[in-house]
Coordinates of C-alpha atoms and ligand atoms in Angstrom, one line a residue:
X125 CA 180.8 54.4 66.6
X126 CA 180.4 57.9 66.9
X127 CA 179.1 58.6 70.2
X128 CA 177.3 62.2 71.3
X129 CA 179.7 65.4 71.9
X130 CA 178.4 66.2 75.0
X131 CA 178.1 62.7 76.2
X132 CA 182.0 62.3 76.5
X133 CA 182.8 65.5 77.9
X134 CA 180.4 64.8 80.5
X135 CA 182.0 61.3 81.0
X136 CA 185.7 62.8 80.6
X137 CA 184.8 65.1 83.3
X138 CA 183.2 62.4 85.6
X139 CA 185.7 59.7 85.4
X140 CA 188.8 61.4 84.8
X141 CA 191.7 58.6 84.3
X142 CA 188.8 56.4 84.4
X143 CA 187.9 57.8 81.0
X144 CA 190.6 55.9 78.4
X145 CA 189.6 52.3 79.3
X146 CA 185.9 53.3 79.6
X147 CA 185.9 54.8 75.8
X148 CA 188.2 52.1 74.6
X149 CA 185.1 49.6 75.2
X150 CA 183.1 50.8 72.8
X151 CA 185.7 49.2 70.1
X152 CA 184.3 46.3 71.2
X153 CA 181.4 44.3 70.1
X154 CA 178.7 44.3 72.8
X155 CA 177.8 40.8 74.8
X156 CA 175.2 38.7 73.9
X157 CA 173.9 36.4 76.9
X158 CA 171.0 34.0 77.5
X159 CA 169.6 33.3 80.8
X160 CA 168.1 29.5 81.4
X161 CA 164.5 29.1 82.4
X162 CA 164.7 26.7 85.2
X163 CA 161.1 26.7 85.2
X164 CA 161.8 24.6 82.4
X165 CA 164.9 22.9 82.6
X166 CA 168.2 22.2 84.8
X167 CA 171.3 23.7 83.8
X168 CA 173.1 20.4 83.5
X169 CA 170.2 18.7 81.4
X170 CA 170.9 21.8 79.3
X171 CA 174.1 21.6 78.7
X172 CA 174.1 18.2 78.3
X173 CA 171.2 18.8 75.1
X174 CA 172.7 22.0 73.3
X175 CA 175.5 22.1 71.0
X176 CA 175.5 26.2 71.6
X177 CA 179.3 26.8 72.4
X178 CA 178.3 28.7 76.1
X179 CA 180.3 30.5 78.4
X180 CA 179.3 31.1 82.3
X181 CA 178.4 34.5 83.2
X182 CA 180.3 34.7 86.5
X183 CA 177.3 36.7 88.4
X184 CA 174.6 34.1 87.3
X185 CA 174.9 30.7 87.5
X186 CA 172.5 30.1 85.0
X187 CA 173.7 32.5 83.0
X188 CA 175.5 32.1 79.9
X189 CA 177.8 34.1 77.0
X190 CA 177.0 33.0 73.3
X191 CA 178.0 33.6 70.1
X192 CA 176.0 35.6 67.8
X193 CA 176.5 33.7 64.7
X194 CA 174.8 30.5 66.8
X195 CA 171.3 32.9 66.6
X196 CA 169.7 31.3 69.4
X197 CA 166.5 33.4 69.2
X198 CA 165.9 31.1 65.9
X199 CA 165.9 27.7 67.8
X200 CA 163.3 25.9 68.7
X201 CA 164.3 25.5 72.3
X202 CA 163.8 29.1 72.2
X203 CA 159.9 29.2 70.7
X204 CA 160.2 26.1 73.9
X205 CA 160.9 28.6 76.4
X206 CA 163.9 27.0 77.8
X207 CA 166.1 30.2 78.1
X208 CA 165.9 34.3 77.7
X209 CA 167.6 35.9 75.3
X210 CA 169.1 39.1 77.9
X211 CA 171.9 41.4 77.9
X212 CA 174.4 39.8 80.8
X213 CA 174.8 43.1 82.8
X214 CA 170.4 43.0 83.0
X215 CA 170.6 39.3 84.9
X216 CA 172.6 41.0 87.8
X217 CA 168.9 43.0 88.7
X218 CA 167.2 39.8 89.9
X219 CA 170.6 38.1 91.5
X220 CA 170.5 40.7 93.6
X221 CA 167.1 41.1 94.6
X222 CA 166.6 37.5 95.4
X223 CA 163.0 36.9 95.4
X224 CA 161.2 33.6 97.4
X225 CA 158.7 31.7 96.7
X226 CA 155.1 32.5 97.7
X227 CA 156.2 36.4 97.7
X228 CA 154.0 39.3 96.0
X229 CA 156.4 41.2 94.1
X230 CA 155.4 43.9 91.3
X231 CA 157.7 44.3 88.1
X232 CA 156.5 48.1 87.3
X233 CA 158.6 48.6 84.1
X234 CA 158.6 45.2 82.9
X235 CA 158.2 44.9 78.8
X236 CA 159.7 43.2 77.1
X237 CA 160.1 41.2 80.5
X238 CA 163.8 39.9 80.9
X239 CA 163.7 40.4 84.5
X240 CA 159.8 39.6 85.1
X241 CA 160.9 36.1 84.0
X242 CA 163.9 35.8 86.2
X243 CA 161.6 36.8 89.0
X244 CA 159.0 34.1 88.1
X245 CA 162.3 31.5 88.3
X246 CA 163.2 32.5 92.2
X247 CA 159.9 32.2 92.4
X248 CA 159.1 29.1 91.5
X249 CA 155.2 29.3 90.3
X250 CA 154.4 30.7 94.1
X251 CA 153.2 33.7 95.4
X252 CA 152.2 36.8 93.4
X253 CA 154.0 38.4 90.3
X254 CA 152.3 41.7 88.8
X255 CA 154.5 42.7 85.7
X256 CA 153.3 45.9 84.7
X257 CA 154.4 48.2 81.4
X258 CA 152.6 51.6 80.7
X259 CA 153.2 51.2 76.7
X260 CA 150.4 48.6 74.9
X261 CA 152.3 47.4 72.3
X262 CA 155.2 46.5 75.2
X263 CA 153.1 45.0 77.6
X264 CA 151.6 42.7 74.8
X265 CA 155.0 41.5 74.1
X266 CA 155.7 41.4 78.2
X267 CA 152.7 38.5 77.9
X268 CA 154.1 36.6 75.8
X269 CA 157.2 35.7 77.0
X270 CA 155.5 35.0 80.1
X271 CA 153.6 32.5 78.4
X272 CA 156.6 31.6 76.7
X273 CA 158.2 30.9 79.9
X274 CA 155.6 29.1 81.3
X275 CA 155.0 31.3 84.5
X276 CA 151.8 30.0 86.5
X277 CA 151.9 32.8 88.7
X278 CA 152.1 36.5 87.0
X279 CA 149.2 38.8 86.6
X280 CA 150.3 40.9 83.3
X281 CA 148.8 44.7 83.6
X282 CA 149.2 47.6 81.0
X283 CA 148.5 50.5 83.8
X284 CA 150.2 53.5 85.1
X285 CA 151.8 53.5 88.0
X286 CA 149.6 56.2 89.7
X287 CA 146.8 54.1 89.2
X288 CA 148.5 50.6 90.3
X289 CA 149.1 53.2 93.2
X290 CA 145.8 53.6 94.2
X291 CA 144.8 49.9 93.5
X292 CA 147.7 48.3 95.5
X293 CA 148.8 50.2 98.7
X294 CA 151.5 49.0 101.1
X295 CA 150.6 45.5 99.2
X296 CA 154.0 44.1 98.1
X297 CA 156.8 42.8 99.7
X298 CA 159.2 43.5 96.7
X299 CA 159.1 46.0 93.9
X300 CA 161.3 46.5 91.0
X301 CA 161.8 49.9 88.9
X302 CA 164.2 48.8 86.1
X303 CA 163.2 52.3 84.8
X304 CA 162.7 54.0 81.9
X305 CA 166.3 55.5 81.1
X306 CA 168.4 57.6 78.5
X307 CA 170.2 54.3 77.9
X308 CA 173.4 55.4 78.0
X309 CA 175.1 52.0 79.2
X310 CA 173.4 50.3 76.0
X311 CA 175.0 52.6 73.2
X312 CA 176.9 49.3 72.1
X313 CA 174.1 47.1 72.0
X314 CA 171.9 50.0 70.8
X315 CA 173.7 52.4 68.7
X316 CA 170.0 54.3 67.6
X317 CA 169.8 55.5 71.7
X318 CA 172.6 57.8 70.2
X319 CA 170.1 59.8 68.5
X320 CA 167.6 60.0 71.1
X321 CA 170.5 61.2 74.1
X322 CA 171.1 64.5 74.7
X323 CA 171.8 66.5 78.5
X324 CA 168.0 67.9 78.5
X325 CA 166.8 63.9 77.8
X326 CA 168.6 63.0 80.8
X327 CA 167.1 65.8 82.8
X328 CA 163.3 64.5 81.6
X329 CA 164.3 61.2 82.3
X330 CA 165.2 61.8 85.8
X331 CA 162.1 63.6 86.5
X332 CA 160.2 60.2 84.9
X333 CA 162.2 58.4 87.0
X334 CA 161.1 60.6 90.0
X335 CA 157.5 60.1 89.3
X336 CA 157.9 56.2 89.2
X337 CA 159.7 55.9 92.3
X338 CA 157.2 58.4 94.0
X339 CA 154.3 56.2 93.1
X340 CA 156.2 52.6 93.7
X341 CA 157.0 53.4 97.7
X342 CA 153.5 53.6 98.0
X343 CA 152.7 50.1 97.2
X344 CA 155.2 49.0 98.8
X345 CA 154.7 47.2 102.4
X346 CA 156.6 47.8 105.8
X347 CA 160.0 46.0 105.7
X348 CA 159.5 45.6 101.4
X349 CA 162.4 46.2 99.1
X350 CA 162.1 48.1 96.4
X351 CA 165.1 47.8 94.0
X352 CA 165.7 50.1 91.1
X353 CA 168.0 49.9 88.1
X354 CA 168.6 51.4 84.7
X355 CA 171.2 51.0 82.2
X356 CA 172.3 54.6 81.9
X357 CA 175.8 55.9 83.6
X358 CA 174.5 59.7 84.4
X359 CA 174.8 60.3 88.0
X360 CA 171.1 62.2 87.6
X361 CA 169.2 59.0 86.8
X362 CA 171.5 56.9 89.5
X363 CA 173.3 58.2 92.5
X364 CA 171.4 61.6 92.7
X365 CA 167.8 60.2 92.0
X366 CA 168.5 57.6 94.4
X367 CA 170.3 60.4 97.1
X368 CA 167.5 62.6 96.6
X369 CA 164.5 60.3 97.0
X370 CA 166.1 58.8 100.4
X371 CA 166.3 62.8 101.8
X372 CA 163.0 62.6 100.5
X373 CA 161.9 59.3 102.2
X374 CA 163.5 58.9 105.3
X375 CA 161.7 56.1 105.9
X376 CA 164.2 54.1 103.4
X377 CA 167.6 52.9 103.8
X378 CA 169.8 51.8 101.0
X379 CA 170.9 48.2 101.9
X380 CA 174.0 46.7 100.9
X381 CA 174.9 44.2 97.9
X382 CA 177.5 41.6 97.6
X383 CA 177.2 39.7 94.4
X384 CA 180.3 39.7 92.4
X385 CA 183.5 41.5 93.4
X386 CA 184.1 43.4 90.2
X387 CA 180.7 44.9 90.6
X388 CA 182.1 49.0 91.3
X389 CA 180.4 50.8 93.9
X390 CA 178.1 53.5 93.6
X391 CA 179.8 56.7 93.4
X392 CA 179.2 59.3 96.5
X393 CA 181.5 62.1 95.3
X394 CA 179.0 62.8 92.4
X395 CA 175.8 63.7 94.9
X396 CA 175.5 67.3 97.0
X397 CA 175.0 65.7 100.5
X398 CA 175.6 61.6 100.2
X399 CA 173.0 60.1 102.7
X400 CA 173.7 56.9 104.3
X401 CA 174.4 53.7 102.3
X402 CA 174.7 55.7 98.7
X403 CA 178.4 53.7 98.1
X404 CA 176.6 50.8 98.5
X405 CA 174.6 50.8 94.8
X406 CA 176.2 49.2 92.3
X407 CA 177.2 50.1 89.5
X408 CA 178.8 48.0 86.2
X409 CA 181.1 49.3 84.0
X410 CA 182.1 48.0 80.6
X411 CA 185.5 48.3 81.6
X412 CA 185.3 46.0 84.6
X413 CA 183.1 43.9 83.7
X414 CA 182.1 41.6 80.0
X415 CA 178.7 43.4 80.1
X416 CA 177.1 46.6 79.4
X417 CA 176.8 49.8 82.3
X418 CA 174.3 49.1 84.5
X419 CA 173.0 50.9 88.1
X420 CA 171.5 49.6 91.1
X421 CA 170.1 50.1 94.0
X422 CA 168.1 48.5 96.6
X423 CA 166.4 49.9 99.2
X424 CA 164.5 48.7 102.1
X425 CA 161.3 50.5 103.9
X426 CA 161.0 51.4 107.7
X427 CA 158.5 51.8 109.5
X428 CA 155.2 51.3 111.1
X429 CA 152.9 48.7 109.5
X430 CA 149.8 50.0 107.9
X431 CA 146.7 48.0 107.5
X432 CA 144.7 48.2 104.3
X433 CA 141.8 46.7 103.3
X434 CA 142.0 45.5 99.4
X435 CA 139.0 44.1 97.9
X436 CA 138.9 40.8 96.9
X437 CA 138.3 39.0 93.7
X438 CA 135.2 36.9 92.6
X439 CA 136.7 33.3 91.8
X440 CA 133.7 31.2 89.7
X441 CA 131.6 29.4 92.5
X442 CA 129.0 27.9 90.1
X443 CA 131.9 24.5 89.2
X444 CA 129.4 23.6 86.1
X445 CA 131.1 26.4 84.3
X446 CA 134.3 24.4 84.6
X447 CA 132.7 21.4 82.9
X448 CA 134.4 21.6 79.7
X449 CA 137.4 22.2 81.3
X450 CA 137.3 19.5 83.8
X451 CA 136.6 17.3 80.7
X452 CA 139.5 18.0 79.0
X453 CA 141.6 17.8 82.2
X454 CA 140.4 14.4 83.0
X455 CA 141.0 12.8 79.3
X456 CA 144.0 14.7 79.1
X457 CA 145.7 15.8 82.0
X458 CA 147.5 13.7 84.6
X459 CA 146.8 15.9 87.1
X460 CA 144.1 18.5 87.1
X461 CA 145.2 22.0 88.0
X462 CA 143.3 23.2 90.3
X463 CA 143.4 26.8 92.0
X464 CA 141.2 30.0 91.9
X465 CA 139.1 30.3 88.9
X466 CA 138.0 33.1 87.2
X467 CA 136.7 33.5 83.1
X468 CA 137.7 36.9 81.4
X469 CA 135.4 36.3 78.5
X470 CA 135.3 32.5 77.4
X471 CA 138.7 32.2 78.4
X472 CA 139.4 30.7 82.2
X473 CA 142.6 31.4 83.9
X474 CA 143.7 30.4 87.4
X475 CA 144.9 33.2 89.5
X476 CA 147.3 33.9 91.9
X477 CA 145.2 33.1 95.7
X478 CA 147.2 36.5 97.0
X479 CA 145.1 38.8 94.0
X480 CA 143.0 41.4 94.2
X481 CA 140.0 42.8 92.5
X482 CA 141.1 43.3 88.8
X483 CA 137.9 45.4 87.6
X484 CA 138.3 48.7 85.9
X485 CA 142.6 47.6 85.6
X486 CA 143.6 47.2 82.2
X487 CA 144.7 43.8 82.0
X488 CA 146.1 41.8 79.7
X489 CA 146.9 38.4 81.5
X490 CA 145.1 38.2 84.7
X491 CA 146.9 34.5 85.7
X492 CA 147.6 31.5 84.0
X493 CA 145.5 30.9 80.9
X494 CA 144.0 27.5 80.7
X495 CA 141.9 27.8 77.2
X496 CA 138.7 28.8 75.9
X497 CA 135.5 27.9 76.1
X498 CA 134.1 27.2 72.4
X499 CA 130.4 25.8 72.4
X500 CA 130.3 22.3 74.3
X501 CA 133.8 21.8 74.3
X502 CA 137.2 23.3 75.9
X503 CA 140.4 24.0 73.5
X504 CA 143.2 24.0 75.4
X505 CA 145.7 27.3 75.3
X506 CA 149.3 27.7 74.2
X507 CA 150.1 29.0 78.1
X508 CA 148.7 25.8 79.4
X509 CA 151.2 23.6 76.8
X510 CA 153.8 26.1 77.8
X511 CA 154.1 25.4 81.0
X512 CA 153.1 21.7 81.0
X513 CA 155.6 19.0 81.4
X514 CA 155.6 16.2 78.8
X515 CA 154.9 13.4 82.1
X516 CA 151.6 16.0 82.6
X517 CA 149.5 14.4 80.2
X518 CA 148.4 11.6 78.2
X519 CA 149.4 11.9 75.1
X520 CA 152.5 13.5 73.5
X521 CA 154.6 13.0 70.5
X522 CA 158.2 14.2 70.3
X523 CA 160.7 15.4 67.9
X524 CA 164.7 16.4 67.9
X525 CA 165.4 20.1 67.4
X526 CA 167.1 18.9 64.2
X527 CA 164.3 17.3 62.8
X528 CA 162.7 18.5 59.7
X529 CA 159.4 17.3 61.6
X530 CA 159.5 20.1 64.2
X531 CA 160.6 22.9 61.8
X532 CA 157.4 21.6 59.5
X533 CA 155.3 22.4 63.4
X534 CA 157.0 25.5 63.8
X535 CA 155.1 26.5 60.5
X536 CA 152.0 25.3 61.2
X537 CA 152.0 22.3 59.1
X538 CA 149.9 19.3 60.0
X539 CA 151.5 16.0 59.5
X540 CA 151.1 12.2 59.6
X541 CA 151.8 10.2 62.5
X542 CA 150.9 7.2 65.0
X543 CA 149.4 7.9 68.0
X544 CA 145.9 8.2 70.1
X545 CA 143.3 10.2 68.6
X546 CA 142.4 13.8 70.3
X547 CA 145.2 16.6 72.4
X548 CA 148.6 15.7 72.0
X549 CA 151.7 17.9 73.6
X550 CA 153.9 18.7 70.6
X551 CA 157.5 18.0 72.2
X552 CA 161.2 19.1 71.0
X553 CA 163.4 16.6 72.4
X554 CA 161.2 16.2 75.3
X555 CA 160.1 20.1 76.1
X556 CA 156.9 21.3 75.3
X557 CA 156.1 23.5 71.9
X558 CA 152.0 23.5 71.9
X559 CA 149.1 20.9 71.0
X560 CA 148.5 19.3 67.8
X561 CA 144.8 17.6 67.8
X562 CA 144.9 13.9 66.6
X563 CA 142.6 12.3 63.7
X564 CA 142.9 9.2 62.2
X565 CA 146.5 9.6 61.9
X566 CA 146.8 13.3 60.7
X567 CA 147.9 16.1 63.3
X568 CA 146.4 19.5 63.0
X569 CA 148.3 21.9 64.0
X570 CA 147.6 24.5 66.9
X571 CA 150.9 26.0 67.1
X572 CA 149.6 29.8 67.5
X573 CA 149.3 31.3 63.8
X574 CA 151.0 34.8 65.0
X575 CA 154.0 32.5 66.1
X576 CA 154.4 30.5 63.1
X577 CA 157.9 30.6 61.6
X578 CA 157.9 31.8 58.1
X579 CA 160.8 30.2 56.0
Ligands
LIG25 C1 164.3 49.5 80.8 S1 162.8 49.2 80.1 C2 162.3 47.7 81.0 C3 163.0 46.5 80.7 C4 162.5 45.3 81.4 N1 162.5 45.5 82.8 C5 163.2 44.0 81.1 O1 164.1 43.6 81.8 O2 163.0 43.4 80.0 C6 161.8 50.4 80.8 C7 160.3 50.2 80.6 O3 159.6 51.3 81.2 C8 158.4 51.6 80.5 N2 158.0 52.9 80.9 C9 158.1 54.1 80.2 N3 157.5 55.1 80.8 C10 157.0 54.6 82.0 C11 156.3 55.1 83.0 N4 155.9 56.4 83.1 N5 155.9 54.3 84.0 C12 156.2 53.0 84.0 N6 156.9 52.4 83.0 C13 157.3 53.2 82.0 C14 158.8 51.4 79.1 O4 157.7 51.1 78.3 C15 159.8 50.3 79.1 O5 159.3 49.0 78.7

């Protein structure tokens, strides 16, 4: 592949012996990795089901190397949400962040949202997640593999961070700028980023990156960690950014990671002026590791606690707007979810207790989406079938992943079959797909049309 001029002098200059193995990787192909959702499923139950030949990823342990010729974006486990398709260097981010349960964590550069879902697994459907991307188009995609994923718990926002900024001071115990980078480590996986590189791109991008980190601090609460990554090898976007903004904010302290020994450490002989705690980012290289170049750092805030006052959101109090929906529950649902409730429109979501006023945000997912209300009746949505167990409701019908049957739902087809009449969970091989509505025999389809295979 032929790879920018000035991109390896800079990198013969920087890593000097270091260089020959580094530039020999790029004979290689690039990894392919999928990450399980065990939202969805346990890794044993998984590897019991697939026939994918996997390998372990030693960094995650639900982590996993496939074969690109398998194409397990095409399966239906995939349109099922039971794994991420992510590059394996990306699923070291949220190893070594480590969130908890019940936290509020923001994901400010999240589209297409390969770490916002790993989050949402540590997290286990409690606490707060805000996964946030500035672009429209990204963010849209962002929301769907959270419904995808069947994640209860994230608010999906399409804001800048100045004005999450304003809206969310000191708020969040954990933050995560996986910035906006020159891409560098990704010229294997992504040979167009070639094209867009050169040295002035990495100078803009480290002022970007700047910005971001500028704004995140701010929403970020007394004894937070805010953990920053990119897949770019420049020392500008990495060590330096991350030297300069802790000279800059002396009120954070770079804390150490231990995650897998052939992670390298961050280098302190390229910053003017290493403060405390630089060698302890991370960095992956190519050469060390079966992955693509990744950075990261995490850093953790000092300080004096600062009390804010955040305004808080108006759940629906008048419960005869939930009628339809507690209908449906009650003739569907084994258990009816219950939470805070709040209608965008027709459509009701249940949001995260820990958020805040929404109004005047642009939002795009305020919480998990239960369905619409049409006139006199409730139609349940593909985020609630998502994220729904089959022994969650009444009525399901199943299918193997290599039946003609479920490719025939993946297309929207409707089809004949036994069962009781009204909202049935589609099912592959026990996982849900989406809802099929029951008459007399026939199933009509309400696998989402903009999801519907094509051949
Ligand atoms: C490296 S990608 C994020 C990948 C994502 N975290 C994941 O794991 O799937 C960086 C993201 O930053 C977003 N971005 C670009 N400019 C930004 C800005 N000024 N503020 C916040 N996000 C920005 C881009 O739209 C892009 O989706």
């Amino acid at each position: 592949m032929q790879l920018p001029d000035d991109f390896l002098v800079k990198m013969k200059d920087l890593l000097n012996e270091e260089f020959e193995p580094f530039i020999t990787t790029y004979n290689d192909k690039q990894t392919n990795g999928l990450r399980l959702n065990t939202l969805k499923i346990k890794k044993e139950d998984f590897l019991n089901l697939t026939s994918f030949a996997l390998k372990q990823i030693p960094w995650v342990d639900v982590g996993f190397y496939y074969n690109h010729e398998e194409r397990p974006g095409k399966h239906p486990y995939h349109e099922a949400g039971l794994y991420y398709i992510q590059e394996p260097s990306a699923m070291a981010v949220v190893e070594v962040m480590t969130p908890q349960p019940g936290e509020k964590i923001l994901d400010l550069s999240a589209a297409p949202g390969g770490k916002t879902t790993h989050i949402a697994q540590y997290m286990k459907q409690q606490g707060l997640l805000v996964a946030n991307d500035i672009h429209p188009s990204r963010a849209r995609i962002l929301s769907q593999n959270v419904e995808r994923m069947g994640i209860r718990n994230a608010v999906v926002t399409n804001e800048t961070p100045e004005r999450l900024a304003k809206r969310f001071p000191s708020f969040f115990d954990r933050i995560l700028v996986d910035a906006p980078c020159s891409g560098e480590g990704m010229f294997r996986k992504n040979p167009l980023a070639c094209d867009e590189w050169s040295l002035n791109y990495v100078e803009a991008c480290a002022r970007r990156q700047k910005n971001i980190l500028d704004q995140a601090c701010q929403m970020l609460k007394t004894e937070g960690q805010l953990v920053y990554s990119t897949c770019t090898f420049s020392p500008e976007e990495n060590e330096q950014l991350i030297n300069q903004f802790v000279k800059d904010h002396p009120n954070f302290e770079i804390e150490r990671i231990d995650v897998y020994d052939q992670f390298s450490s961050g280098r302190s002989h390229w910053v003017d002026g290493p403060v405390k705690g630089i060698e302890h980012t991370i960095r992956l290289w190519p050469h060390h590791i079966k992955g693509e170049g990744h950075f990261i750092a995490v850093l953790r805030k000092n300080g004096a606690r600062e009390q804010h006052k955040y305004k808080q959101l108006r759940p629906i109090k008048n419960k005869n707007r939930l009628k339809d929906y507690l209908t449906f529950a009650k003739e569907n649902l084994r258990t009816i979810p219950k939470g805070t409730f709040i209608l965008f429109g027709d459509d009701l979501y249940i949001v995260p207790s820990e958020m805040i006023l929404m109004d005047h945000l642009k939002v795009i997912r305020p919480g998990w989406h239960l369905g619409t209300n049409k006139k006199n009746r409730f139609q349940p949505s593909h985020a609630l079938a998502l994220s729904l167990k089959a022994n969650e409701v009444k009525h399901h019908v199943n299918f193997s992943s290599d039946s003609h049957d479920i490719l025939a739902y993946l297309k929207g087809e409707a089809f004949r079959v036994q069962g009781e009449n009204g909202w049935n969970l589609i099912t592959v091989d026990g996982y849900s797909l989406g809802w099929g509505k029951l008459s007399n025999q026939l199933m009509k389809n309400h696998f989402p049309k903009g999801l519907r295979w094509m051949s």
